[in-house]
Amino acid sequence: LRQAEAEYITAMREVFAKKIEVGQPGYYELRLPNGRIAPQELVEQVGKLIDLPELRQSGVGGAAELTLEVSQLLRTTLTNVDLAAGFIQGQALFYRKNVAWWRAHVQGMLALIDDPTAWVAKNFDMIDEGVRSGAIVAPTEFLFAKQGIASIPLRIPYIGPGLGAFNRAFEWFITAGQTELYKAARSGAFKNAGMEDLVSLGAAIRKEVGTESYAILGVRPNQRTFEALSLFAARFFRANIGILGQSFTRGPGGAEARKAMGSLIAGGLAITMGIKWAQDKELPNMIDPYAPDWLQWRWGKTYYNAFGPFYPYLRTLARVNVAIAEGNPRKAATQIKYFLESKESLP
């Protein structure tokens, strides 16, 4: 009798697993907001008219499309299961609005278990407005896809749900960080701002948390494909370059970008100087950007810095300025070349 009960439980477990499998979208399919699964033919037709992160790339050939999916798979796998977004995408947010950074981390941790629906319900109106103004953009280039090759890891038994949980935590950290930053701005100086000012502000906020939107920028499919095949994380690269460039512009977005970069540099310098003084009773190297210890401190045999992903940008700018001051533009161009080569994509 016990053997029969064990076999029955095993059989029902398999049936339940099959029900879950059937309820998931297959390769090149898409789950619609109402829960139904759209077939591949419908996905292809919609993809010709509108660009959505969940839909596969449009305007590219079969070989390029396959390469894009493999690139997405490798990039997402390599950046998953580390919870490092707080000091990569969230590095500028850490210095700009530390309270928002901690709140985003809380939602990211909760998302390891499930989507933070209570937080979404509480902030729904602000999220909706932030999406419309371009301040809140999902980091899709670091997420597993809903279909295709880049969705394969999520289908692996036992391992797939774990990968999905870490991916979900990453996505909600970004979303919560952008929301909390936008909410703080709307309750302060931009309480009665018009949509034009909010769009300018939103451009800085989404870049500040390491995301960018091709749809908002109006980037064509062929250019998106070229960037995806040329850079490891094209939109993250655009966001970092964009926030640096926007800090030299006018308007609400330029002001927010300057505050973000100013907070990053001031905070990073303060931490670096404090650690270096505690170690050696001296200030860090802030003069020679070619030295390995420029704006860094040493721990064991490794150098560390407090600027996260912005450190290579700051070091390159410093080296270019030194080369130009020396009257050697070729040396400056070489530094830019080295910097771009370090951002090349996996394929």
mmCIF file of C-alpha atoms in Angstrom:
data_model
loop_
_atom_site.group_PDB
_atom_site.id
_atom_site.type_symbol
_atom_site.label_atom_id
_atom_site.label_comp_id
_atom_site.label_asym_id
_atom_site.label_seq_id
_atom_site.Cartn_x
_atom_site.Cartn_y
_atom_site.Cartn_z
ATOM 1 C CA LEU A 1 0.000 0.000 0.000
ATOM 2 C CA ARG A 2 2.839 2.409 0.818
ATOM 3 C CA GLN A 3 4.495 1.545 -2.482
ATOM 4 C CA ALA A 4 1.273 2.380 -4.315
ATOM 5 C CA GLU A 5 0.980 5.697 -2.463
ATOM 6 C CA ALA A 6 4.577 6.555 -3.340
ATOM 7 C CA GLU A 7 3.979 5.780 -7.009
ATOM 8 C CA TYR A 8 0.796 7.875 -6.974
ATOM 9 C CA ILE A 9 2.597 10.863 -5.433
ATOM 10 C CA THR A 10 5.414 10.543 -7.983
ATOM 11 C CA ALA A 11 2.917 10.363 -10.848
ATOM 12 C CA MET A 12 0.990 13.420 -9.622
ATOM 13 C CA ARG A 13 4.244 15.339 -9.232
ATOM 14 C CA GLU A 14 5.097 14.589 -12.852
ATOM 15 C CA VAL A 15 1.607 15.645 -13.964
ATOM 16 C CA PHE A 16 1.937 18.908 -12.024
ATOM 17 C CA ALA A 17 5.363 19.555 -13.570
ATOM 18 C CA LYS A 18 3.917 18.934 -17.049
ATOM 19 C CA LYS A 19 1.092 21.389 -16.349
ATOM 20 C CA ILE A 20 3.645 24.037 -15.424
ATOM 21 C CA GLU A 21 5.712 23.243 -18.520
ATOM 22 C CA VAL A 22 2.674 23.478 -20.792
ATOM 23 C CA GLY A 23 1.784 26.834 -19.244
ATOM 24 C CA GLN A 24 5.170 28.323 -20.148
ATOM 25 C CA PRO A 25 5.787 30.015 -23.512
ATOM 26 C CA GLY A 26 7.900 27.939 -25.890
ATOM 27 C CA TYR A 27 10.772 29.075 -28.068
ATOM 28 C CA TYR A 28 9.892 32.302 -29.927
ATOM 29 C CA GLU A 29 6.532 32.487 -28.144
ATOM 30 C CA LEU A 30 5.459 35.238 -25.743
ATOM 31 C CA ARG A 31 3.222 35.415 -22.684
ATOM 32 C CA LEU A 32 0.684 38.217 -23.057
ATOM 33 C CA PRO A 33 -0.391 40.476 -20.161
ATOM 34 C CA ASN A 34 -3.675 38.547 -19.853
ATOM 35 C CA GLY A 35 -1.758 35.304 -19.274
ATOM 36 C CA ARG A 36 -2.367 33.742 -22.690
ATOM 37 C CA ILE A 37 0.565 32.595 -24.834
ATOM 38 C CA ALA A 38 0.996 34.217 -28.236
ATOM 39 C CA PRO A 39 2.224 31.863 -30.989
ATOM 40 C CA GLN A 40 5.403 32.476 -32.936
ATOM 41 C CA GLU A 41 3.484 33.793 -35.978
ATOM 42 C CA LEU A 42 1.820 36.551 -33.942
ATOM 43 C CA VAL A 43 5.093 37.466 -32.248
ATOM 44 C CA GLU A 44 6.758 37.861 -35.646
ATOM 45 C CA GLN A 45 3.934 40.081 -36.946
ATOM 46 C CA VAL A 46 3.998 42.333 -33.881
ATOM 47 C CA GLY A 47 7.790 42.478 -34.033
ATOM 48 C CA LYS A 48 7.567 44.104 -37.463
ATOM 49 C CA LEU A 49 5.494 46.974 -36.092
ATOM 50 C CA ILE A 50 6.785 47.610 -32.573
ATOM 51 C CA ASP A 51 9.975 46.936 -30.646
ATOM 52 C CA LEU A 52 9.493 45.352 -27.213
ATOM 53 C CA PRO A 53 12.232 43.872 -24.998
ATOM 54 C CA GLU A 54 10.321 40.583 -24.810
ATOM 55 C CA LEU A 55 10.193 40.206 -28.571
ATOM 56 C CA ARG A 56 13.130 38.879 -30.497
ATOM 57 C CA GLN A 57 15.271 41.292 -32.505
ATOM 58 C CA SER A 58 13.697 42.640 -35.671
ATOM 59 C CA GLY A 59 15.443 43.761 -38.800
ATOM 60 C CA VAL A 60 18.311 41.272 -38.586
ATOM 61 C CA GLY A 61 19.178 38.157 -40.488
ATOM 62 C CA GLY A 62 19.108 34.621 -39.152
ATOM 63 C CA ALA A 63 22.838 34.420 -38.421
ATOM 64 C CA ALA A 64 22.918 37.815 -36.732
ATOM 65 C CA GLU A 65 19.790 36.994 -34.756
ATOM 66 C CA LEU A 66 21.322 33.750 -33.531
ATOM 67 C CA THR A 67 24.496 35.607 -32.557
ATOM 68 C CA LEU A 68 22.451 38.174 -30.639
ATOM 69 C CA GLU A 69 20.631 35.467 -28.709
ATOM 70 C CA VAL A 70 23.878 33.669 -27.868
ATOM 71 C CA SER A 71 25.400 36.991 -26.779
ATOM 72 C CA GLN A 72 22.364 37.681 -24.573
ATOM 73 C CA LEU A 73 22.641 34.202 -23.054
ATOM 74 C CA LEU A 74 26.368 34.528 -22.281
ATOM 75 C CA ARG A 75 26.111 38.090 -20.984
ATOM 76 C CA THR A 76 23.196 37.273 -18.669
ATOM 77 C CA THR A 77 24.783 34.050 -17.424
ATOM 78 C CA LEU A 78 28.112 35.744 -16.667
ATOM 79 C CA THR A 79 26.452 38.592 -14.739
ATOM 80 C CA ASN A 80 23.969 36.451 -12.805
ATOM 81 C CA VAL A 81 24.077 34.958 -9.276
ATOM 82 C CA ASP A 82 26.333 37.638 -7.796
ATOM 83 C CA LEU A 83 24.005 40.393 -6.480
ATOM 84 C CA ALA A 84 26.609 42.900 -7.660
ATOM 85 C CA ALA A 85 24.194 45.380 -9.213
ATOM 86 C CA GLY A 86 24.355 47.603 -6.131
ATOM 87 C CA PHE A 87 27.950 48.576 -6.885
ATOM 88 C CA ILE A 88 27.763 48.349 -10.680
ATOM 89 C CA GLN A 89 24.482 49.753 -12.009
ATOM 90 C CA GLY A 90 23.789 51.271 -8.588
ATOM 91 C CA GLN A 91 27.211 52.846 -7.930
ATOM 92 C CA ALA A 92 26.124 56.395 -8.768
ATOM 93 C CA LEU A 93 22.855 55.920 -6.866
ATOM 94 C CA PHE A 94 24.839 54.858 -3.771
ATOM 95 C CA TYR A 95 26.386 58.318 -3.568
ATOM 96 C CA ARG A 96 23.513 60.365 -5.022
ATOM 97 C CA LYS A 97 20.644 59.037 -2.849
ATOM 98 C CA ASN A 98 21.915 56.516 -0.342
ATOM 99 C CA VAL A 99 18.464 55.994 1.201
ATOM 100 C CA ALA A 100 17.054 55.148 -2.240
ATOM 101 C CA TRP A 101 19.952 52.727 -2.766
ATOM 102 C CA TRP A 102 19.108 50.857 0.441
ATOM 103 C CA ARG A 103 15.403 50.766 -0.377
ATOM 104 C CA ALA A 104 16.196 49.349 -3.802
ATOM 105 C CA HIS A 105 18.357 46.673 -2.179
ATOM 106 C CA VAL A 106 15.498 45.669 0.123
ATOM 107 C CA GLN A 107 13.175 45.162 -2.841
ATOM 108 C CA GLY A 108 15.897 43.264 -4.688
ATOM 109 C CA MET A 109 16.332 40.881 -1.762
ATOM 110 C CA LEU A 110 12.571 40.371 -1.473
ATOM 111 C CA ALA A 111 12.463 39.643 -5.205
ATOM 112 C CA LEU A 112 14.662 36.593 -4.630
ATOM 113 C CA ILE A 113 11.482 35.002 -3.318
ATOM 114 C CA ASP A 114 8.853 36.634 -5.516
ATOM 115 C CA ASP A 115 7.949 39.862 -7.284
ATOM 116 C CA PRO A 116 7.438 42.664 -4.690
ATOM 117 C CA THR A 117 3.783 43.190 -5.604
ATOM 118 C CA ALA A 118 2.980 45.036 -2.352
ATOM 119 C CA TRP A 119 5.667 47.626 -3.089
ATOM 120 C CA VAL A 120 4.436 47.935 -6.701
ATOM 121 C CA ALA A 121 0.837 48.471 -5.531
ATOM 122 C CA LYS A 122 1.993 51.165 -3.106
ATOM 123 C CA ASN A 123 4.038 52.989 -5.765
ATOM 124 C CA PHE A 124 1.987 52.148 -8.849
ATOM 125 C CA ASP A 125 1.092 55.729 -9.814
ATOM 126 C CA MET A 126 4.691 56.887 -9.465
ATOM 127 C CA ILE A 127 5.980 53.890 -11.451
ATOM 128 C CA ASP A 128 3.422 54.510 -14.179
ATOM 129 C CA GLU A 129 4.419 58.180 -14.456
ATOM 130 C CA GLY A 130 8.123 57.290 -14.310
ATOM 131 C CA VAL A 131 7.753 54.848 -17.192
ATOM 132 C CA ARG A 132 5.906 57.456 -19.277
ATOM 133 C CA SER A 133 8.573 60.087 -18.604
ATOM 134 C CA GLY A 134 11.384 57.648 -19.449
ATOM 135 C CA ALA A 135 12.863 57.525 -15.951
ATOM 136 C CA ILE A 136 12.085 53.838 -15.349
ATOM 137 C CA VAL A 137 13.463 51.404 -17.939
ATOM 138 C CA ALA A 138 13.997 47.665 -17.448
ATOM 139 C CA PRO A 139 17.637 46.444 -17.829
ATOM 140 C CA THR A 140 16.663 43.900 -20.490
ATOM 141 C CA GLU A 141 20.171 43.309 -21.845
ATOM 142 C CA PHE A 142 21.103 41.645 -18.532
ATOM 143 C CA LEU A 143 17.912 39.566 -18.239
ATOM 144 C CA PHE A 144 17.122 36.091 -19.483
ATOM 145 C CA ALA A 145 14.658 36.214 -22.365
ATOM 146 C CA LYS A 146 11.107 34.935 -22.248
ATOM 147 C CA GLN A 147 11.744 32.756 -25.301
ATOM 148 C CA GLY A 148 14.567 31.626 -27.572
ATOM 149 C CA ILE A 149 18.099 30.533 -26.706
ATOM 150 C CA ALA A 150 18.479 33.123 -23.945
ATOM 151 C CA SER A 151 15.601 31.477 -22.045
ATOM 152 C CA ILE A 152 17.175 28.007 -21.893
ATOM 153 C CA PRO A 153 18.802 28.383 -18.420
ATOM 154 C CA LEU A 154 15.405 29.151 -16.885
ATOM 155 C CA ARG A 155 14.115 25.787 -18.128
ATOM 156 C CA ILE A 156 16.793 23.709 -16.393
ATOM 157 C CA PRO A 157 15.211 21.704 -13.550
ATOM 158 C CA TYR A 158 16.102 22.948 -10.044
ATOM 159 C CA ILE A 159 18.786 25.337 -11.403
ATOM 160 C CA GLY A 160 16.417 27.370 -13.576
ATOM 161 C CA PRO A 161 14.265 28.723 -10.722
ATOM 162 C CA GLY A 162 17.411 29.793 -8.845
ATOM 163 C CA LEU A 163 18.775 31.641 -11.861
ATOM 164 C CA GLY A 164 15.380 33.233 -12.370
ATOM 165 C CA ALA A 165 15.314 34.393 -8.739
ATOM 166 C CA PHE A 166 18.678 36.159 -8.997
ATOM 167 C CA ASN A 167 17.655 37.658 -12.342
ATOM 168 C CA ARG A 168 14.437 38.879 -10.775
ATOM 169 C CA ALA A 169 16.353 40.429 -7.852
ATOM 170 C CA PHE A 170 18.585 42.296 -10.298
ATOM 171 C CA GLU A 171 15.639 43.596 -12.311
ATOM 172 C CA TRP A 172 13.745 44.821 -9.254
ATOM 173 C CA PHE A 173 16.813 46.498 -7.770
ATOM 174 C CA ILE A 174 17.104 48.572 -10.944
ATOM 175 C CA THR A 175 13.369 49.287 -11.105
ATOM 176 C CA ALA A 176 13.131 50.181 -7.404
ATOM 177 C CA GLY A 177 16.252 52.364 -7.590
ATOM 178 C CA GLN A 178 14.870 54.359 -10.506
ATOM 179 C CA THR A 179 11.464 54.631 -8.830
ATOM 180 C CA GLU A 180 12.820 55.820 -5.489
ATOM 181 C CA LEU A 181 15.076 58.352 -7.218
ATOM 182 C CA TYR A 182 12.197 59.626 -9.352
ATOM 183 C CA LYS A 183 9.863 59.720 -6.347
ATOM 184 C CA ALA A 184 12.368 61.790 -4.356
ATOM 185 C CA ALA A 185 12.643 64.286 -7.212
ATOM 186 C CA ARG A 186 8.856 64.540 -7.617
ATOM 187 C CA SER A 187 8.382 65.256 -3.920
ATOM 188 C CA GLY A 188 11.047 67.956 -3.991
ATOM 189 C CA ALA A 189 12.041 70.504 -6.614
ATOM 190 C CA PHE A 190 9.964 68.828 -9.349
ATOM 191 C CA LYS A 191 6.711 68.585 -7.409
ATOM 192 C CA ASN A 192 4.836 70.758 -9.934
ATOM 193 C CA ALA A 193 7.057 70.166 -12.965
ATOM 194 C CA GLY A 194 5.643 69.766 -16.466
ATOM 195 C CA MET A 195 6.146 66.727 -18.683
ATOM 196 C CA GLU A 196 8.967 68.365 -20.661
ATOM 197 C CA ASP A 197 11.025 68.848 -17.506
ATOM 198 C CA LEU A 198 10.139 65.350 -16.285
ATOM 199 C CA VAL A 199 11.312 63.804 -19.557
ATOM 200 C CA SER A 200 14.632 65.637 -19.232
ATOM 201 C CA LEU A 201 14.917 64.500 -15.612
ATOM 202 C CA GLY A 202 13.938 60.943 -16.570
ATOM 203 C CA ALA A 203 16.743 60.751 -19.118
ATOM 204 C CA ALA A 204 19.275 61.367 -16.347
ATOM 205 C CA ILE A 205 17.622 59.019 -13.839
ATOM 206 C CA ARG A 206 17.540 55.977 -16.120
ATOM 207 C CA LYS A 207 21.197 56.504 -17.043
ATOM 208 C CA GLU A 208 22.107 57.092 -13.414
ATOM 209 C CA VAL A 209 20.965 53.561 -12.584
ATOM 210 C CA GLY A 210 22.721 52.059 -15.600
ATOM 211 C CA THR A 211 19.936 51.641 -18.167
ATOM 212 C CA GLU A 212 19.074 53.174 -21.507
ATOM 213 C CA SER A 213 16.183 52.811 -23.941
ATOM 214 C CA TYR A 214 16.697 52.350 -27.661
ATOM 215 C CA ALA A 215 12.990 53.050 -28.213
ATOM 216 C CA ILE A 216 13.197 56.467 -26.523
ATOM 217 C CA LEU A 217 16.401 57.325 -28.380
ATOM 218 C CA GLY A 218 14.906 56.203 -31.695
ATOM 219 C CA VAL A 219 17.839 53.897 -32.502
ATOM 220 C CA ARG A 220 17.141 51.808 -35.600
ATOM 221 C CA PRO A 221 17.262 47.979 -35.488
ATOM 222 C CA ASN A 222 20.414 47.745 -37.627
ATOM 223 C CA GLN A 223 22.284 50.106 -35.315
ATOM 224 C CA ARG A 224 21.043 48.191 -32.264
ATOM 225 C CA THR A 225 22.359 44.995 -33.810
ATOM 226 C CA PHE A 226 25.738 46.559 -34.574
ATOM 227 C CA GLU A 227 26.098 47.866 -31.022
ATOM 228 C CA ALA A 228 25.016 44.569 -29.490
ATOM 229 C CA LEU A 229 27.642 42.719 -31.535
ATOM 230 C CA SER A 230 30.341 45.334 -30.884
ATOM 231 C CA LEU A 231 30.019 45.959 -27.146
ATOM 232 C CA PHE A 232 29.630 43.614 -24.183
ATOM 233 C CA ALA A 233 26.715 45.649 -22.768
ATOM 234 C CA ALA A 234 25.790 48.332 -25.285
ATOM 235 C CA ARG A 235 22.963 49.982 -23.351
ATOM 236 C CA PHE A 236 24.908 50.005 -20.085
ATOM 237 C CA PHE A 237 27.818 51.578 -21.989
ATOM 238 C CA ARG A 238 25.449 54.161 -23.499
ATOM 239 C CA ALA A 239 24.076 54.947 -20.037
ATOM 240 C CA ASN A 240 27.521 55.573 -18.530
ATOM 241 C CA ILE A 241 28.725 57.657 -21.465
ATOM 242 C CA GLY A 242 25.369 59.425 -21.560
ATOM 243 C CA ILE A 243 25.310 60.481 -17.911
ATOM 244 C CA LEU A 244 28.836 61.886 -18.246
ATOM 245 C CA GLY A 245 27.866 63.791 -21.374
ATOM 246 C CA GLN A 246 24.529 64.971 -19.987
ATOM 247 C CA SER A 247 26.305 66.545 -17.028
ATOM 248 C CA PHE A 248 27.553 69.227 -19.447
ATOM 249 C CA THR A 249 24.042 70.073 -20.700
ATOM 250 C CA ARG A 250 21.321 72.394 -19.438
ATOM 251 C CA GLY A 251 17.883 71.656 -18.078
ATOM 252 C CA PRO A 252 16.656 69.386 -15.273
ATOM 253 C CA GLY A 253 18.414 66.360 -16.753
ATOM 254 C CA GLY A 254 21.745 68.146 -16.905
ATOM 255 C CA ALA A 255 21.366 69.347 -13.324
ATOM 256 C CA GLU A 256 20.553 65.833 -12.087
ATOM 257 C CA ALA A 257 23.484 64.377 -14.043
ATOM 258 C CA ARG A 258 25.875 66.912 -12.500
ATOM 259 C CA LYS A 259 24.580 66.110 -9.022
ATOM 260 C CA ALA A 260 25.013 62.389 -9.674
ATOM 261 C CA MET A 261 28.550 62.700 -11.035
ATOM 262 C CA GLY A 262 29.509 65.246 -8.409
ATOM 263 C CA SER A 263 28.260 62.971 -5.641
ATOM 264 C CA LEU A 264 30.093 60.016 -7.186
ATOM 265 C CA ILE A 265 33.426 61.851 -7.437
ATOM 266 C CA ALA A 266 33.142 63.512 -4.012
ATOM 267 C CA GLY A 267 32.022 60.331 -2.275
ATOM 268 C CA GLY A 268 34.569 58.161 -4.047
ATOM 269 C CA LEU A 269 37.395 60.569 -3.209
ATOM 270 C CA ALA A 270 36.329 60.751 0.434
ATOM 271 C CA ILE A 271 36.311 56.959 0.805
ATOM 272 C CA THR A 272 39.612 56.568 -1.074
ATOM 273 C CA MET A 273 41.338 59.267 0.967
ATOM 274 C CA GLY A 274 40.010 57.841 4.230
ATOM 275 C CA ILE A 275 41.156 54.291 3.505
ATOM 276 C CA LYS A 276 44.535 55.413 2.152
ATOM 277 C CA TRP A 277 45.130 57.599 5.202
ATOM 278 C CA ALA A 278 44.155 54.773 7.562
ATOM 279 C CA GLN A 279 46.590 52.451 5.756
ATOM 280 C CA ASP A 280 49.641 54.640 5.125
ATOM 281 C CA LYS A 281 48.960 58.052 6.705
ATOM 282 C CA GLU A 282 49.165 59.680 3.281
ATOM 283 C CA LEU A 283 46.841 60.835 0.496
ATOM 284 C CA PRO A 284 46.179 58.624 -2.536
ATOM 285 C CA ASN A 285 47.818 59.209 -5.902
ATOM 286 C CA MET A 286 45.677 61.809 -7.686
ATOM 287 C CA ILE A 287 48.353 63.067 -10.074
ATOM 288 C CA ASP A 288 49.613 60.233 -12.274
ATOM 289 C CA PRO A 289 46.725 58.377 -14.031
ATOM 290 C CA TYR A 290 49.222 55.972 -15.611
ATOM 291 C CA ALA A 291 50.287 54.600 -12.223
ATOM 292 C CA PRO A 292 48.421 51.482 -11.028
ATOM 293 C CA ASP A 293 47.479 53.163 -7.736
ATOM 294 C CA TRP A 294 45.763 56.208 -9.277
ATOM 295 C CA LEU A 295 42.715 56.922 -7.077
ATOM 296 C CA GLN A 296 43.009 53.414 -5.635
ATOM 297 C CA TRP A 297 44.181 51.696 -2.477
ATOM 298 C CA ARG A 298 45.986 48.402 -2.183
ATOM 299 C CA TRP A 299 44.752 45.419 -0.205
ATOM 300 C CA GLY A 300 47.126 42.490 -0.384
ATOM 301 C CA LYS A 301 48.246 42.248 -3.990
ATOM 302 C CA THR A 302 45.121 43.835 -5.470
ATOM 303 C CA TYR A 303 44.131 47.463 -6.045
ATOM 304 C CA TYR A 304 40.577 48.593 -5.282
ATOM 305 C CA ASN A 305 38.642 51.798 -5.966
ATOM 306 C CA ALA A 306 35.384 53.392 -4.851
ATOM 307 C CA PHE A 307 34.120 54.457 -8.282
ATOM 308 C CA GLY A 308 32.796 51.138 -9.597
ATOM 309 C CA PRO A 309 32.215 50.969 -13.368
ATOM 310 C CA PHE A 310 33.004 54.692 -13.728
ATOM 311 C CA TYR A 311 36.653 54.231 -12.787
ATOM 312 C CA PRO A 312 37.800 53.284 -16.345
ATOM 313 C CA TYR A 313 35.984 56.339 -17.727
ATOM 314 C CA LEU A 314 37.583 58.685 -15.199
ATOM 315 C CA ARG A 315 41.024 57.174 -15.725
ATOM 316 C CA THR A 316 40.710 57.430 -19.515
ATOM 317 C CA LEU A 317 39.626 61.078 -19.284
ATOM 318 C CA ALA A 318 42.576 61.826 -17.005
ATOM 319 C CA ARG A 319 45.034 60.099 -19.333
ATOM 320 C CA VAL A 320 43.611 61.890 -22.394
ATOM 321 C CA ASN A 321 43.926 65.242 -20.626
ATOM 322 C CA VAL A 322 47.533 64.481 -19.676
ATOM 323 C CA ALA A 323 48.363 63.487 -23.246
ATOM 324 C CA ILE A 324 46.762 66.635 -24.661
ATOM 325 C CA ALA A 325 48.607 68.777 -22.104
ATOM 326 C CA GLU A 326 51.827 67.133 -23.281
ATOM 327 C CA GLY A 327 50.967 68.055 -26.875
ATOM 328 C CA ASN A 328 50.608 64.414 -27.932
ATOM 329 C CA PRO A 329 47.153 63.904 -29.537
ATOM 330 C CA ARG A 330 48.184 60.503 -30.928
ATOM 331 C CA LYS A 331 48.789 59.262 -27.391
ATOM 332 C CA ALA A 332 45.348 60.571 -26.389
ATOM 333 C CA ALA A 333 43.710 58.720 -29.305
ATOM 334 C CA THR A 334 45.532 55.534 -28.280
ATOM 335 C CA GLN A 335 44.054 55.760 -24.782
ATOM 336 C CA ILE A 336 40.555 56.107 -26.221
ATOM 337 C CA LYS A 337 41.232 53.087 -28.439
ATOM 338 C CA TYR A 338 42.347 50.994 -25.451
ATOM 339 C CA PHE A 339 39.241 52.040 -23.552
ATOM 340 C CA LEU A 340 36.850 51.039 -26.365
ATOM 341 C CA GLU A 341 38.619 47.718 -26.876
ATOM 342 C CA SER A 342 38.074 46.915 -23.185
ATOM 343 C CA LYS A 343 34.298 47.253 -23.749
ATOM 344 C CA GLU A 344 34.118 44.869 -26.683
ATOM 345 C CA SER A 345 31.417 42.213 -26.762
ATOM 346 C CA LEU A 346 31.842 38.465 -26.257
ATOM 347 C CA PRO A 347 30.917 37.427 -29.837
#
